[in-house]
């Protein structure tokens, strides 16, 4: 029973992460005519899984170390770990954002999409670039909260991500009500809005304080020892996920 109490919200959260890509796939198949759109969203569905996975090394280390400090009753140490994890995640997110912005079109071309599908995939990817930091905050922040015993915040945030993705994407694809009909671009904007909001929710929770963890400028000052331990623990798992 205790194992399921810890595991089920995380399982639900992972399923909701997959649902973001499946919803976009469904909307594409039902409202956008042409095989080019389906080919492009096929690639983007994988990208929507890969982007959060880029921060898995930091997230794995953050969960393990936060849990270790919380379990030993050292809440101050747990706060330091959470701040350092967000700092490392921010550095990784900057590098990832630059990499996607510079080499995203080359990646799309390497995936061998046909000429009419490749520009669609590149456009979708460009719209997602600004929310990569928000994806990082959601992944790393939720990992810290899990380590501190909060198994619900990530599930709630991911639920809101999906609700916004479904509603905004559908409205912008079809031009429902007061929304403009943007088609393919609206699909990407809805996904970006969902991810951006999810990251903002986790950021606000950590700024206000949640499960004993709180972000602060003082604790964001680099601590080489904690960062080294984070990466020593997280990198093997991160490489595993990447492979």
Coordinates of C-alpha atoms in Angstrom, one line a residue:
X1 CA 0.0 0.0 0.0
X2 CA 2.7 2.6 0.8
X3 CA 4.6 1.7 -2.4
X4 CA 1.4 2.2 -4.5
X5 CA 0.7 5.5 -2.6
X6 CA 4.1 6.8 -3.8
X7 CA 4.1 5.2 -7.2
X8 CA 0.6 5.8 -8.6
X9 CA 0.8 9.7 -8.9
X10 CA 4.1 9.4 -10.6
X11 CA 2.8 6.7 -13.0
X12 CA -0.2 9.0 -13.7
X13 CA 2.1 11.9 -14.3
X14 CA 4.2 9.9 -16.9
X15 CA 1.0 8.9 -18.7
X16 CA -0.1 12.5 -18.8
X17 CA 3.3 13.4 -20.3
X18 CA 2.7 10.9 -23.1
X19 CA -0.9 12.2 -23.5
X20 CA 0.4 15.7 -24.7
X21 CA 1.9 14.1 -27.8
X22 CA -1.1 11.8 -28.4
X23 CA -3.6 14.7 -28.1
X24 CA -1.6 16.7 -30.8
X25 CA -1.5 13.6 -32.9
X26 CA -5.3 13.2 -32.6
X27 CA -6.0 16.8 -33.4
X28 CA -3.8 16.6 -36.4
X29 CA -5.5 13.5 -37.8
X30 CA -9.0 15.0 -37.3
X31 CA -8.7 18.6 -38.3
X32 CA -5.6 19.0 -40.6
X33 CA -5.8 17.6 -44.1
X34 CA -2.8 16.1 -45.7
X35 CA -0.1 13.5 -45.0
X36 CA 2.5 16.1 -44.4
X37 CA 0.9 17.2 -41.2
X38 CA 0.7 13.6 -39.9
X39 CA 4.3 13.0 -40.8
X40 CA 5.4 16.1 -39.0
X41 CA 3.4 15.4 -35.9
X42 CA 4.8 11.9 -35.8
X43 CA 8.3 13.3 -35.4
X44 CA 7.0 16.0 -33.0
X45 CA 5.4 13.4 -30.7
X46 CA 8.8 12.0 -30.1
X47 CA 10.3 15.4 -29.6
X48 CA 7.6 16.1 -26.9
X49 CA 9.0 13.1 -25.0
X50 CA 12.7 13.9 -25.7
X51 CA 12.6 17.5 -24.5
X52 CA 11.6 16.7 -20.8
X53 CA 14.1 13.7 -20.9
X54 CA 17.0 16.1 -21.5
X55 CA 16.8 17.1 -17.8
X56 CA 16.6 13.6 -16.5
X57 CA 20.2 13.5 -15.2
X58 CA 19.5 16.5 -13.0
X59 CA 16.1 15.3 -12.0
X60 CA 17.3 11.8 -11.0
X61 CA 20.1 13.3 -8.9
X62 CA 17.8 15.8 -7.3
X63 CA 15.2 13.2 -6.2
X64 CA 17.8 11.0 -4.7
X65 CA 19.7 13.7 -2.8
X66 CA 16.6 15.6 -1.6
X67 CA 15.1 12.3 -0.3
X68 CA 18.4 11.5 1.5
X69 CA 18.5 14.9 3.3
X70 CA 14.8 14.9 4.1
X71 CA 15.1 11.3 5.4
X72 CA 17.9 12.3 7.7
X73 CA 16.0 15.3 9.0
X74 CA 18.3 17.8 7.3
X75 CA 15.7 20.1 5.7
X76 CA 18.3 22.9 5.2
X77 CA 20.4 20.5 3.2
X78 CA 17.4 19.5 1.1
X79 CA 16.7 23.2 0.3
X80 CA 20.3 23.6 -0.8
X81 CA 20.0 20.6 -3.1
X82 CA 16.7 21.9 -4.6
X83 CA 18.3 25.3 -5.4
X84 CA 21.4 23.8 -6.8
X85 CA 19.4 21.4 -9.0
X86 CA 17.4 24.3 -10.4
X87 CA 20.7 26.1 -11.0
X88 CA 22.2 23.2 -12.9
X89 CA 18.9 22.7 -14.8
X90 CA 18.9 26.3 -15.8
X91 CA 22.3 26.0 -17.3
X92 CA 21.3 22.8 -19.2
X93 CA 18.1 24.5 -20.4
X94 CA 20.1 27.4 -21.8
X95 CA 22.4 25.0 -23.6
X96 CA 19.4 23.0 -24.9
X97 CA 17.5 26.1 -26.0
X98 CA 20.5 27.3 -28.0
X99 CA 21.1 23.8 -29.4
X100 CA 17.5 23.4 -30.6
X101 CA 17.4 26.9 -32.0
X102 CA 20.6 26.5 -34.0
X103 CA 20.4 22.8 -35.0
X104 CA 16.7 22.0 -34.8
X105 CA 16.2 22.3 -38.6
X106 CA 19.2 20.1 -39.2
X107 CA 17.8 17.5 -36.9
X108 CA 14.5 17.6 -38.7
X109 CA 16.3 17.2 -42.0
X110 CA 18.3 14.3 -40.6
X111 CA 15.0 12.5 -39.8
X112 CA 14.4 12.3 -43.6
X113 CA 10.9 13.9 -43.6
X114 CA 9.6 14.7 -47.1
X115 CA 10.0 18.3 -48.3
X116 CA 6.4 19.3 -47.5
X117 CA 6.6 17.9 -43.9
X118 CA 10.0 19.2 -42.9
X119 CA 9.1 22.9 -42.8
X120 CA 6.0 22.1 -40.7
X121 CA 8.1 20.1 -38.1
X122 CA 10.7 22.9 -38.0
X123 CA 8.0 25.6 -37.4
X124 CA 6.5 23.5 -34.6
X125 CA 9.9 23.1 -33.0
X126 CA 10.6 26.8 -33.2
X127 CA 7.4 27.6 -31.3
X128 CA 8.5 25.2 -28.5
X129 CA 12.0 26.7 -28.1
X130 CA 10.9 29.5 -25.8
X131 CA 9.3 27.1 -23.3
X132 CA 12.3 24.8 -22.9
X133 CA 13.2 26.6 -19.6
X134 CA 9.6 26.0 -18.4
X135 CA 9.9 22.3 -19.2
X136 CA 13.1 22.2 -17.1
X137 CA 11.5 23.9 -14.1
X138 CA 8.6 21.4 -14.3
X139 CA 10.9 18.4 -14.5
X140 CA 13.6 19.4 -12.0
X141 CA 11.2 21.1 -9.6
X142 CA 8.8 18.1 -9.5
X143 CA 11.8 15.8 -9.0
X144 CA 12.9 17.8 -5.9
X145 CA 9.3 17.8 -4.6
X146 CA 9.1 14.0 -5.0
X147 CA 12.2 13.6 -3.0
X148 CA 10.7 15.7 -0.2
X149 CA 7.6 13.5 -0.2
X150 CA 5.2 15.6 -2.3
X151 CA 3.9 13.2 -4.9
X152 CA 0.9 15.2 -5.9
X153 CA 2.2 18.6 -7.2
X154 CA 3.7 17.1 -10.4
X155 CA 0.5 15.2 -11.2
X156 CA -1.6 18.4 -10.7
X157 CA 0.7 20.5 -12.8
X158 CA 0.8 17.9 -15.6
X159 CA -3.0 17.6 -15.5
X160 CA -3.3 21.4 -16.1
X161 CA -0.7 21.1 -18.9
X162 CA -3.0 18.6 -20.7
X163 CA -6.2 20.5 -20.0
X164 CA -4.6 23.7 -21.5
X165 CA -3.0 21.7 -24.4
X166 CA -6.3 20.1 -25.3
X167 CA -8.5 23.3 -25.0
X168 CA -6.1 25.9 -26.5
X169 CA -4.8 23.7 -29.3
X170 CA -8.3 22.6 -30.3
X171 CA -9.6 26.2 -30.2
X172 CA -6.7 27.5 -32.3
X173 CA -6.7 24.7 -34.8
X174 CA -10.4 25.0 -35.5
X175 CA -10.9 28.7 -34.9
X176 CA -13.5 28.0 -32.2
X177 CA -15.4 31.0 -30.7
X178 CA -13.3 34.1 -30.4
X179 CA -10.0 32.2 -31.2
X180 CA -8.4 32.7 -34.7
X181 CA -8.1 29.7 -36.9
X182 CA -4.3 29.1 -37.0
X183 CA -4.3 25.4 -38.0
X184 CA -0.9 23.7 -37.6
X185 CA 0.7 26.8 -35.8
X186 CA -2.2 26.8 -33.3
X187 CA -1.5 23.2 -32.4
X188 CA 2.1 24.1 -31.5
X189 CA 1.0 27.3 -29.6
X190 CA -1.4 25.3 -27.5
X191 CA 1.3 22.8 -26.6
X192 CA 3.7 25.6 -25.7
X193 CA 1.0 27.3 -23.5
X194 CA 0.4 24.1 -21.7
X195 CA 4.1 23.5 -21.0
X196 CA 4.7 27.1 -20.1
X197 CA 1.9 27.1 -17.5
X198 CA 3.0 23.8 -16.0
X199 CA 6.5 25.2 -15.5
X200 CA 5.1 28.5 -14.0
X201 CA 3.0 26.5 -11.5
X202 CA 6.0 24.5 -10.2
X203 CA 8.1 27.7 -10.1
X204 CA 5.5 29.5 -8.0
X205 CA 5.2 26.6 -5.6
X206 CA 8.9 26.5 -5.0
X207 CA 9.1 30.3 -4.6
X208 CA 6.3 30.3 -2.1
X209 CA 7.6 27.1 -0.4
X210 CA 6.3 23.6 -0.7
X211 CA 7.1 20.4 1.2
X212 CA 9.8 22.3 3.1
X213 CA 11.6 23.4 -0.1
X214 CA 11.9 27.0 -1.2
X215 CA 13.9 28.8 -3.9
X216 CA 16.0 31.8 -2.8
X217 CA 18.8 33.9 -4.4
X218 CA 21.2 33.1 -1.6
X219 CA 20.9 29.3 -2.1
X220 CA 21.2 29.6 -5.9
X221 CA 24.9 30.5 -5.5
X222 CA 26.9 27.6 -7.0
X223 CA 27.9 24.9 -4.5
X224 CA 30.5 22.7 -6.3
X225 CA 30.3 19.9 -3.8
X226 CA 26.5 19.6 -4.1
X227 CA 26.6 20.0 -7.9
X228 CA 29.3 17.3 -8.1
X229 CA 27.2 14.9 -6.1
X230 CA 24.1 15.7 -8.1
X231 CA 25.8 14.8 -11.3
X232 CA 27.6 11.8 -10.0
X233 CA 24.2 10.3 -9.0
X234 CA 22.2 11.6 -11.9
X235 CA 24.4 11.2 -14.9
X236 CA 24.3 7.4 -15.2
X237 CA 20.5 7.4 -15.0
X238 CA 20.4 10.4 -17.4
X239 CA 22.5 8.6 -20.0
X240 CA 20.3 5.5 -19.6
X241 CA 17.2 7.6 -20.4
X242 CA 18.9 9.3 -23.3
X243 CA 20.0 6.0 -24.8

